Amino acid sequence: MHYAGFWIRVVAAIVDAIALWIVWSLILLVLPADPMAPPPENQDFEAWIEYASNLISPRQMIVYSLIVWAYFAFQESSSAQATLGKRMMGIRVSTENGARLSLLTASLRAWPVYLPSVAALAGTGVSSLVALIAFISCIAIAFSARKQGLHDKMAGAVLTRRQA
């Protein structure tokens, strides 16, 4: 079995990010941003953090999180067993015995990409902590013999790659 390694998964993630950016741009046409306050005039770091956290409304954050969750969970639990980026890179997501993931399992596996956005609703500190844990979960791929991140292990999933 050929496991999908860290860098090939990074490339797939970039393709997925571009696809999500296109979808999000279209959604912003019907769900416009709230009027933004001007950037802070002082150089206070905390003022800039608060300004950055207010660039997207809670309503938009919820919609964005739902779109990201749906993008990953529905595609990875589908018969394709992969997102657009993973398909382009010849990667398939499955259970450890080769079966399709259920929607619940795919949702669990995808938490590093949607949960930090949801956590942003609770504040910058919570969001930063969740994002750090998600980052560590993904970096673990590089150090695992089966190329599994912590989120893959939680879901009992492996990512395999077709050989050319």
mmCIF file with all atom_site columns, C-alpha atoms in Angstrom:
data_model
loop_
_atom_site.group_PDB
_atom_site.id
_atom_site.type_symbol
_atom_site.label_atom_id
_atom_site.label_alt_id
_atom_site.label_comp_id
_atom_site.label_asym_id
_atom_site.label_entity_id
_atom_site.label_seq_id
_atom_site.pdbx_PDB_ins_code
_atom_site.Cartn_x
_atom_site.Cartn_y
_atom_site.Cartn_z
_atom_site.occupancy
_atom_site.B_iso_or_equiv
_atom_site.pdbx_formal_charge
_atom_site.auth_seq_id
_atom_site.auth_comp_id
_atom_site.auth_asym_id
_atom_site.auth_atom_id
_atom_site.pdbx_PDB_model_num
ATOM 1   C CA . MET A 1 1   ? 0.000   0.000  0.000   1.00 0.00 ? 1   MET A CA 1
ATOM 2   C CA . HIS A 1 2   ? 1.387   3.414  -0.960  1.00 0.00 ? 2   HIS A CA 1
ATOM 3   C CA . TYR A 1 3   ? 0.461   6.058  1.579   1.00 0.00 ? 3   TYR A CA 1
ATOM 4   C CA . ALA A 1 4   ? 0.003   9.669  0.503   1.00 0.00 ? 4   ALA A CA 1
ATOM 5   C CA . GLY A 1 5   ? 2.825   11.642 2.089   1.00 0.00 ? 5   GLY A CA 1
ATOM 6   C CA . PHE A 1 6   ? 2.965   15.107 3.569   1.00 0.00 ? 6   PHE A CA 1
ATOM 7   C CA . TRP A 1 7   ? 3.996   17.157 0.512   1.00 0.00 ? 7   TRP A CA 1
ATOM 8   C CA . ILE A 1 8   ? 1.585   15.544 -1.939  1.00 0.00 ? 8   ILE A CA 1
ATOM 9   C CA . ARG A 1 9   ? -1.175  16.248 0.572   1.00 0.00 ? 9   ARG A CA 1
ATOM 10  C CA . VAL A 1 10  ? -0.008  19.873 0.812   1.00 0.00 ? 10  VAL A CA 1
ATOM 11  C CA . VAL A 1 11  ? -0.377  20.221 -2.965  1.00 0.00 ? 11  VAL A CA 1
ATOM 12  C CA . ALA A 1 12  ? -3.860  18.680 -2.779  1.00 0.00 ? 12  ALA A CA 1
ATOM 13  C CA . ALA A 1 13  ? -4.733  21.103 0.049   1.00 0.00 ? 13  ALA A CA 1
ATOM 14  C CA . ILE A 1 14  ? -3.659  24.068 -2.085  1.00 0.00 ? 14  ILE A CA 1
ATOM 15  C CA . VAL A 1 15  ? -5.950  22.909 -4.909  1.00 0.00 ? 15  VAL A CA 1
ATOM 16  C CA . ASP A 1 16  ? -8.782  22.485 -2.384  1.00 0.00 ? 16  ASP A CA 1
ATOM 17  C CA . ALA A 1 17  ? -8.101  25.961 -0.961  1.00 0.00 ? 17  ALA A CA 1
ATOM 18  C CA . ILE A 1 18  ? -8.376  27.461 -4.454  1.00 0.00 ? 18  ILE A CA 1
ATOM 19  C CA . ALA A 1 19  ? -11.674 25.624 -5.054  1.00 0.00 ? 19  ALA A CA 1
ATOM 20  C CA . LEU A 1 20  ? -13.025 26.824 -1.701  1.00 0.00 ? 20  LEU A CA 1
ATOM 21  C CA . TRP A 1 21  ? -11.861 30.382 -2.412  1.00 0.00 ? 21  TRP A CA 1
ATOM 22  C CA . ILE A 1 22  ? -13.831 30.368 -5.690  1.00 0.00 ? 22  ILE A CA 1
ATOM 23  C CA . VAL A 1 23  ? -16.951 29.049 -3.935  1.00 0.00 ? 23  VAL A CA 1
ATOM 24  C CA . TRP A 1 24  ? -16.555 31.561 -1.092  1.00 0.00 ? 24  TRP A CA 1
ATOM 25  C CA . SER A 1 25  ? -16.122 34.434 -3.565  1.00 0.00 ? 25  SER A CA 1
ATOM 26  C CA . LEU A 1 26  ? -19.390 33.469 -5.235  1.00 0.00 ? 26  LEU A CA 1
ATOM 27  C CA . ILE A 1 27  ? -21.161 33.230 -1.887  1.00 0.00 ? 27  ILE A CA 1
ATOM 28  C CA . LEU A 1 28  ? -19.942 36.691 -0.915  1.00 0.00 ? 28  LEU A CA 1
ATOM 29  C CA . LEU A 1 29  ? -21.908 38.028 -3.879  1.00 0.00 ? 29  LEU A CA 1
ATOM 30  C CA . VAL A 1 30  ? -25.132 37.029 -2.091  1.00 0.00 ? 30  VAL A CA 1
ATOM 31  C CA . LEU A 1 31  ? -23.834 37.320 1.475   1.00 0.00 ? 31  LEU A CA 1
ATOM 32  C CA . PRO A 1 32  ? -21.898 40.587 1.421   1.00 0.00 ? 32  PRO A CA 1
ATOM 33  C CA . ALA A 1 33  ? -19.577 41.616 4.199   1.00 0.00 ? 33  ALA A CA 1
ATOM 34  C CA . ASP A 1 34  ? -20.777 44.024 6.844   1.00 0.00 ? 34  ASP A CA 1
ATOM 35  C CA . PRO A 1 35  ? -19.366 47.543 6.553   1.00 0.00 ? 35  PRO A CA 1
ATOM 36  C CA . MET A 1 36  ? -15.859 47.467 7.954   1.00 0.00 ? 36  MET A CA 1
ATOM 37  C CA . ALA A 1 37  ? -14.498 49.824 10.529  1.00 0.00 ? 37  ALA A CA 1
ATOM 38  C CA . PRO A 1 38  ? -11.349 51.655 9.490   1.00 0.00 ? 38  PRO A CA 1
ATOM 39  C CA . PRO A 1 39  ? -8.028  50.078 10.541  1.00 0.00 ? 39  PRO A CA 1
ATOM 40  C CA . PRO A 1 40  ? -6.750  51.180 13.942  1.00 0.00 ? 40  PRO A CA 1
ATOM 41  C CA . GLU A 1 41  ? -4.558  54.247 13.863  1.00 0.00 ? 41  GLU A CA 1
ATOM 42  C CA . ASN A 1 42  ? -2.379  53.244 16.792  1.00 0.00 ? 42  ASN A CA 1
ATOM 43  C CA . GLN A 1 43  ? 0.273   50.542 16.583  1.00 0.00 ? 43  GLN A CA 1
ATOM 44  C CA . ASP A 1 44  ? -1.196  48.525 19.458  1.00 0.00 ? 44  ASP A CA 1
ATOM 45  C CA . PHE A 1 45  ? -0.962  44.817 18.606  1.00 0.00 ? 45  PHE A CA 1
ATOM 46  C CA . GLU A 1 46  ? -4.172  43.980 20.453  1.00 0.00 ? 46  GLU A CA 1
ATOM 47  C CA . ALA A 1 47  ? -6.084  46.631 18.480  1.00 0.00 ? 47  ALA A CA 1
ATOM 48  C CA . TRP A 1 48  ? -4.888  45.042 15.229  1.00 0.00 ? 48  TRP A CA 1
ATOM 49  C CA . ILE A 1 49  ? -5.875  41.556 16.442  1.00 0.00 ? 49  ILE A CA 1
ATOM 50  C CA . GLU A 1 50  ? -9.353  42.804 17.310  1.00 0.00 ? 50  GLU A CA 1
ATOM 51  C CA . TYR A 1 51  ? -9.616  44.567 13.944  1.00 0.00 ? 51  TYR A CA 1
ATOM 52  C CA . ALA A 1 52  ? -8.586  41.383 12.104  1.00 0.00 ? 52  ALA A CA 1
ATOM 53  C CA . SER A 1 53  ? -11.080 39.273 14.071  1.00 0.00 ? 53  SER A CA 1
ATOM 54  C CA . ASN A 1 54  ? -13.885 41.666 13.094  1.00 0.00 ? 54  ASN A CA 1
ATOM 55  C CA . LEU A 1 55  ? -13.192 41.505 9.338   1.00 0.00 ? 55  LEU A CA 1
ATOM 56  C CA . ILE A 1 56  ? -15.651 38.647 8.939   1.00 0.00 ? 56  ILE A CA 1
ATOM 57  C CA . SER A 1 57  ? -19.046 38.635 10.639  1.00 0.00 ? 57  SER A CA 1
ATOM 58  C CA . PRO A 1 58  ? -20.214 35.750 12.836  1.00 0.00 ? 58  PRO A CA 1
ATOM 59  C CA . ARG A 1 59  ? -22.865 34.953 10.208  1.00 0.00 ? 59  ARG A CA 1
ATOM 60  C CA . GLN A 1 60  ? -20.209 34.708 7.507   1.00 0.00 ? 60  GLN A CA 1
ATOM 61  C CA . MET A 1 61  ? -17.945 32.631 9.764   1.00 0.00 ? 61  MET A CA 1
ATOM 62  C CA . ILE A 1 62  ? -20.740 30.104 10.340  1.00 0.00 ? 62  ILE A CA 1
ATOM 63  C CA . VAL A 1 63  ? -21.540 29.902 6.620   1.00 0.00 ? 63  VAL A CA 1
ATOM 64  C CA . TYR A 1 64  ? -17.838 29.573 5.746   1.00 0.00 ? 64  TYR A CA 1
ATOM 65  C CA . SER A 1 65  ? -17.343 26.806 8.320   1.00 0.00 ? 65  SER A CA 1
ATOM 66  C CA . LEU A 1 66  ? -20.373 24.909 6.988   1.00 0.00 ? 66  LEU A CA 1
ATOM 67  C CA . ILE A 1 67  ? -19.089 25.178 3.415   1.00 0.00 ? 67  ILE A CA 1
ATOM 68  C CA . VAL A 1 68  ? -15.618 23.934 4.372   1.00 0.00 ? 68  VAL A CA 1
ATOM 69  C CA . TRP A 1 69  ? -17.087 21.068 6.410   1.00 0.00 ? 69  TRP A CA 1
ATOM 70  C CA . ALA A 1 70  ? -19.457 20.076 3.582   1.00 0.00 ? 70  ALA A CA 1
ATOM 71  C CA . TYR A 1 71  ? -16.699 20.303 0.950   1.00 0.00 ? 71  TYR A CA 1
ATOM 72  C CA . PHE A 1 72  ? -14.477 17.830 2.787   1.00 0.00 ? 72  PHE A CA 1
ATOM 73  C CA . ALA A 1 73  ? -16.985 15.576 4.551   1.00 0.00 ? 73  ALA A CA 1
ATOM 74  C CA . PHE A 1 74  ? -19.319 14.968 1.609   1.00 0.00 ? 74  PHE A CA 1
ATOM 75  C CA . GLN A 1 75  ? -16.583 14.438 -0.980  1.00 0.00 ? 75  GLN A CA 1
ATOM 76  C CA . GLU A 1 76  ? -14.441 12.182 1.204   1.00 0.00 ? 76  GLU A CA 1
ATOM 77  C CA . SER A 1 77  ? -17.453 10.038 2.156   1.00 0.00 ? 77  SER A CA 1
ATOM 78  C CA . SER A 1 78  ? -18.664 9.873  -1.461  1.00 0.00 ? 78  SER A CA 1
ATOM 79  C CA . SER A 1 79  ? -17.892 7.137  -3.968  1.00 0.00 ? 79  SER A CA 1
ATOM 80  C CA . ALA A 1 80  ? -14.942 9.289  -5.172  1.00 0.00 ? 80  ALA A CA 1
ATOM 81  C CA . GLN A 1 81  ? -13.436 9.100  -1.645  1.00 0.00 ? 81  GLN A CA 1
ATOM 82  C CA . ALA A 1 82  ? -11.502 12.313 -2.273  1.00 0.00 ? 82  ALA A CA 1
ATOM 83  C CA . THR A 1 83  ? -11.795 16.072 -2.614  1.00 0.00 ? 83  THR A CA 1
ATOM 84  C CA . LEU A 1 84  ? -11.009 17.750 -5.929  1.00 0.00 ? 84  LEU A CA 1
ATOM 85  C CA . GLY A 1 85  ? -7.392  18.314 -4.871  1.00 0.00 ? 85  GLY A CA 1
ATOM 86  C CA . LYS A 1 86  ? -6.939  14.744 -3.717  1.00 0.00 ? 86  LYS A CA 1
ATOM 87  C CA . ARG A 1 87  ? -8.442  13.432 -6.955  1.00 0.00 ? 87  ARG A CA 1
ATOM 88  C CA . MET A 1 88  ? -6.008  15.545 -8.965  1.00 0.00 ? 88  MET A CA 1
ATOM 89  C CA . MET A 1 89  ? -3.120  14.071 -6.992  1.00 0.00 ? 89  MET A CA 1
ATOM 90  C CA . GLY A 1 90  ? -4.392  10.471 -7.172  1.00 0.00 ? 90  GLY A CA 1
ATOM 91  C CA . ILE A 1 91  ? -5.147  10.273 -3.447  1.00 0.00 ? 91  ILE A CA 1
ATOM 92  C CA . ARG A 1 92  ? -7.995  8.247  -1.962  1.00 0.00 ? 92  ARG A CA 1
ATOM 93  C CA . VAL A 1 93  ? -9.350  8.491  1.587   1.00 0.00 ? 93  VAL A CA 1
ATOM 94  C CA . SER A 1 94  ? -10.569 5.241  3.127   1.00 0.00 ? 94  SER A CA 1
ATOM 95  C CA . THR A 1 95  ? -10.877 3.342  6.363   1.00 0.00 ? 95  THR A CA 1
ATOM 96  C CA . GLU A 1 96  ? -7.896  1.246  7.391   1.00 0.00 ? 96  GLU A CA 1
ATOM 97  C CA . ASN A 1 97  ? -9.480  -1.784 5.692   1.00 0.00 ? 97  ASN A CA 1
ATOM 98  C CA . GLY A 1 98  ? -10.124 0.123  2.423   1.00 0.00 ? 98  GLY A CA 1
ATOM 99  C CA . ALA A 1 99  ? -13.828 0.924  2.851   1.00 0.00 ? 99  ALA A CA 1
ATOM 100 C CA . ARG A 1 100 ? -15.482 4.304  2.316   1.00 0.00 ? 100 ARG A CA 1
ATOM 101 C CA . LEU A 1 101 ? -15.707 6.663  5.262   1.00 0.00 ? 101 LEU A CA 1
ATOM 102 C CA . SER A 1 102 ? -19.151 7.392  6.632   1.00 0.00 ? 102 SER A CA 1
ATOM 103 C CA . LEU A 1 103 ? -20.255 11.028 6.691   1.00 0.00 ? 103 LEU A CA 1
ATOM 104 C CA . LEU A 1 104 ? -19.709 11.092 10.456  1.00 0.00 ? 104 LEU A CA 1
ATOM 105 C CA . THR A 1 105 ? -16.201 9.647  10.152  1.00 0.00 ? 105 THR A CA 1
ATOM 106 C CA . ALA A 1 106 ? -15.347 12.018 7.294   1.00 0.00 ? 106 ALA A CA 1
ATOM 107 C CA . SER A 1 107 ? -16.585 14.910 9.452   1.00 0.00 ? 107 SER A CA 1
ATOM 108 C CA . LEU A 1 108 ? -14.338 13.786 12.299  1.00 0.00 ? 108 LEU A CA 1
ATOM 109 C CA . ARG A 1 109 ? -11.388 13.459 9.935   1.00 0.00 ? 109 ARG A CA 1
ATOM 110 C CA . ALA A 1 110 ? -11.932 16.970 8.515   1.00 0.00 ? 110 ALA A CA 1
ATOM 111 C CA . TRP A 1 111 ? -11.990 18.845 11.837  1.00 0.00 ? 111 TRP A CA 1
ATOM 112 C CA . PRO A 1 112 ? -8.592  20.556 11.355  1.00 0.00 ? 112 PRO A CA 1
ATOM 113 C CA . VAL A 1 113 ? -9.962  22.517 8.386   1.00 0.00 ? 113 VAL A CA 1
ATOM 114 C CA . TYR A 1 114 ? -13.339 23.671 9.707   1.00 0.00 ? 114 TYR A CA 1
ATOM 115 C CA . LEU A 1 115 ? -13.072 23.717 13.501  1.00 0.00 ? 115 LEU A CA 1
ATOM 116 C CA . PRO A 1 116 ? -10.624 26.656 13.764  1.00 0.00 ? 116 PRO A CA 1
ATOM 117 C CA . SER A 1 117 ? -13.179 28.817 11.924  1.00 0.00 ? 117 SER A CA 1
ATOM 118 C CA . VAL A 1 118 ? -15.957 27.723 14.279  1.00 0.00 ? 118 VAL A CA 1
ATOM 119 C CA . ALA A 1 119 ? -13.678 28.342 17.272  1.00 0.00 ? 119 ALA A CA 1
ATOM 120 C CA . ALA A 1 120 ? -13.153 31.922 16.057  1.00 0.00 ? 120 ALA A CA 1
ATOM 121 C CA . LEU A 1 121 ? -16.703 32.608 17.232  1.00 0.00 ? 121 LEU A CA 1
ATOM 122 C CA . ALA A 1 122 ? -15.514 31.957 20.789  1.00 0.00 ? 122 ALA A CA 1
ATOM 123 C CA . GLY A 1 123 ? -12.703 34.491 20.526  1.00 0.00 ? 123 GLY A CA 1
ATOM 124 C CA . THR A 1 124 ? -9.147  34.891 19.357  1.00 0.00 ? 124 THR A CA 1
ATOM 125 C CA . GLY A 1 125 ? -7.579  32.869 22.182  1.00 0.00 ? 125 GLY A CA 1
ATOM 126 C CA . VAL A 1 126 ? -9.765  29.808 21.639  1.00 0.00 ? 126 VAL A CA 1
ATOM 127 C CA . SER A 1 127 ? -9.366  30.089 17.875  1.00 0.00 ? 127 SER A CA 1
ATOM 128 C CA . SER A 1 128 ? -5.581  30.301 18.160  1.00 0.00 ? 128 SER A CA 1
ATOM 129 C CA . LEU A 1 129 ? -5.429  27.250 20.431  1.00 0.00 ? 129 LEU A CA 1
ATOM 130 C CA . VAL A 1 130 ? -7.653  25.172 18.128  1.00 0.00 ? 130 VAL A CA 1
ATOM 131 C CA . ALA A 1 131 ? -5.636  26.302 15.081  1.00 0.00 ? 131 ALA A CA 1
ATOM 132 C CA . LEU A 1 132 ? -2.386  25.284 16.824  1.00 0.00 ? 132 LEU A CA 1
ATOM 133 C CA . ILE A 1 133 ? -3.782  21.836 17.684  1.00 0.00 ? 133 ILE A CA 1
ATOM 134 C CA . ALA A 1 134 ? -5.028  21.466 14.079  1.00 0.00 ? 134 ALA A CA 1
ATOM 135 C CA . PHE A 1 135 ? -1.587  22.442 12.771  1.00 0.00 ? 135 PHE A CA 1
ATOM 136 C CA . ILE A 1 136 ? 0.115   19.878 15.017  1.00 0.00 ? 136 ILE A CA 1
ATOM 137 C CA . SER A 1 137 ? -2.404  17.253 13.892  1.00 0.00 ? 137 SER A CA 1
ATOM 138 C CA . CYS A 1 138 ? -1.488  17.884 10.267  1.00 0.00 ? 138 CYS A CA 1
ATOM 139 C CA . ILE A 1 139 ? 2.275   18.114 10.821  1.00 0.00 ? 139 ILE A CA 1
ATOM 140 C CA . ALA A 1 140 ? 2.145   14.647 12.415  1.00 0.00 ? 140 ALA A CA 1
ATOM 141 C CA . ILE A 1 141 ? 1.666   13.288 8.871   1.00 0.00 ? 141 ILE A CA 1
ATOM 142 C CA . ALA A 1 142 ? 5.339   13.900 8.148   1.00 0.00 ? 142 ALA A CA 1
ATOM 143 C CA . PHE A 1 143 ? 6.443   11.757 11.113  1.00 0.00 ? 143 PHE A CA 1
ATOM 144 C CA . SER A 1 144 ? 4.040   8.812  10.855  1.00 0.00 ? 144 SER A CA 1
ATOM 145 C CA . ALA A 1 145 ? 5.009   5.551  9.160   1.00 0.00 ? 145 ALA A CA 1
ATOM 146 C CA . ARG A 1 146 ? 1.513   5.323  7.628   1.00 0.00 ? 146 ARG A CA 1
ATOM 147 C CA . LYS A 1 147 ? 1.476   9.072  6.864   1.00 0.00 ? 147 LYS A CA 1
ATOM 148 C CA . GLN A 1 148 ? -1.467  9.655  9.206   1.00 0.00 ? 148 GLN A CA 1
ATOM 149 C CA . GLY A 1 149 ? -2.176  12.904 10.960  1.00 0.00 ? 149 GLY A CA 1
ATOM 150 C CA . LEU A 1 150 ? -3.790  12.829 14.375  1.00 0.00 ? 150 LEU A CA 1
ATOM 151 C CA . HIS A 1 151 ? -7.133  13.567 12.697  1.00 0.00 ? 151 HIS A CA 1
ATOM 152 C CA . ASP A 1 152 ? -6.645  10.550 10.400  1.00 0.00 ? 152 ASP A CA 1
ATOM 153 C CA . LYS A 1 153 ? -5.904  8.321  13.379  1.00 0.00 ? 153 LYS A CA 1
ATOM 154 C CA . MET A 1 154 ? -8.955  9.657  15.238  1.00 0.00 ? 154 MET A CA 1
ATOM 155 C CA . ALA A 1 155 ? -11.149 8.716  12.279  1.00 0.00 ? 155 ALA A CA 1
ATOM 156 C CA . GLY A 1 156 ? -9.385  5.433  11.528  1.00 0.00 ? 156 GLY A CA 1
ATOM 157 C CA . ALA A 1 157 ? -8.576  6.725  8.045   1.00 0.00 ? 157 ALA A CA 1
ATOM 158 C CA . VAL A 1 158 ? -5.642  6.293  5.702   1.00 0.00 ? 158 VAL A CA 1
ATOM 159 C CA . LEU A 1 159 ? -4.815  8.180  2.522   1.00 0.00 ? 159 LEU A CA 1
ATOM 160 C CA . THR A 1 160 ? -3.380  6.086  -0.255  1.00 0.00 ? 160 THR A CA 1
ATOM 161 C CA . ARG A 1 161 ? -1.965  7.085  -3.595  1.00 0.00 ? 161 ARG A CA 1
ATOM 162 C CA . ARG A 1 162 ? -2.069  5.428  -6.978  1.00 0.00 ? 162 ARG A CA 1
ATOM 163 C CA . GLN A 1 163 ? 1.336   4.686  -8.362  1.00 0.00 ? 163 GLN A CA 1
ATOM 164 C CA . ALA A 1 164 ? 2.035   5.884  -11.903 1.00 0.00 ? 164 ALA A CA 1
#
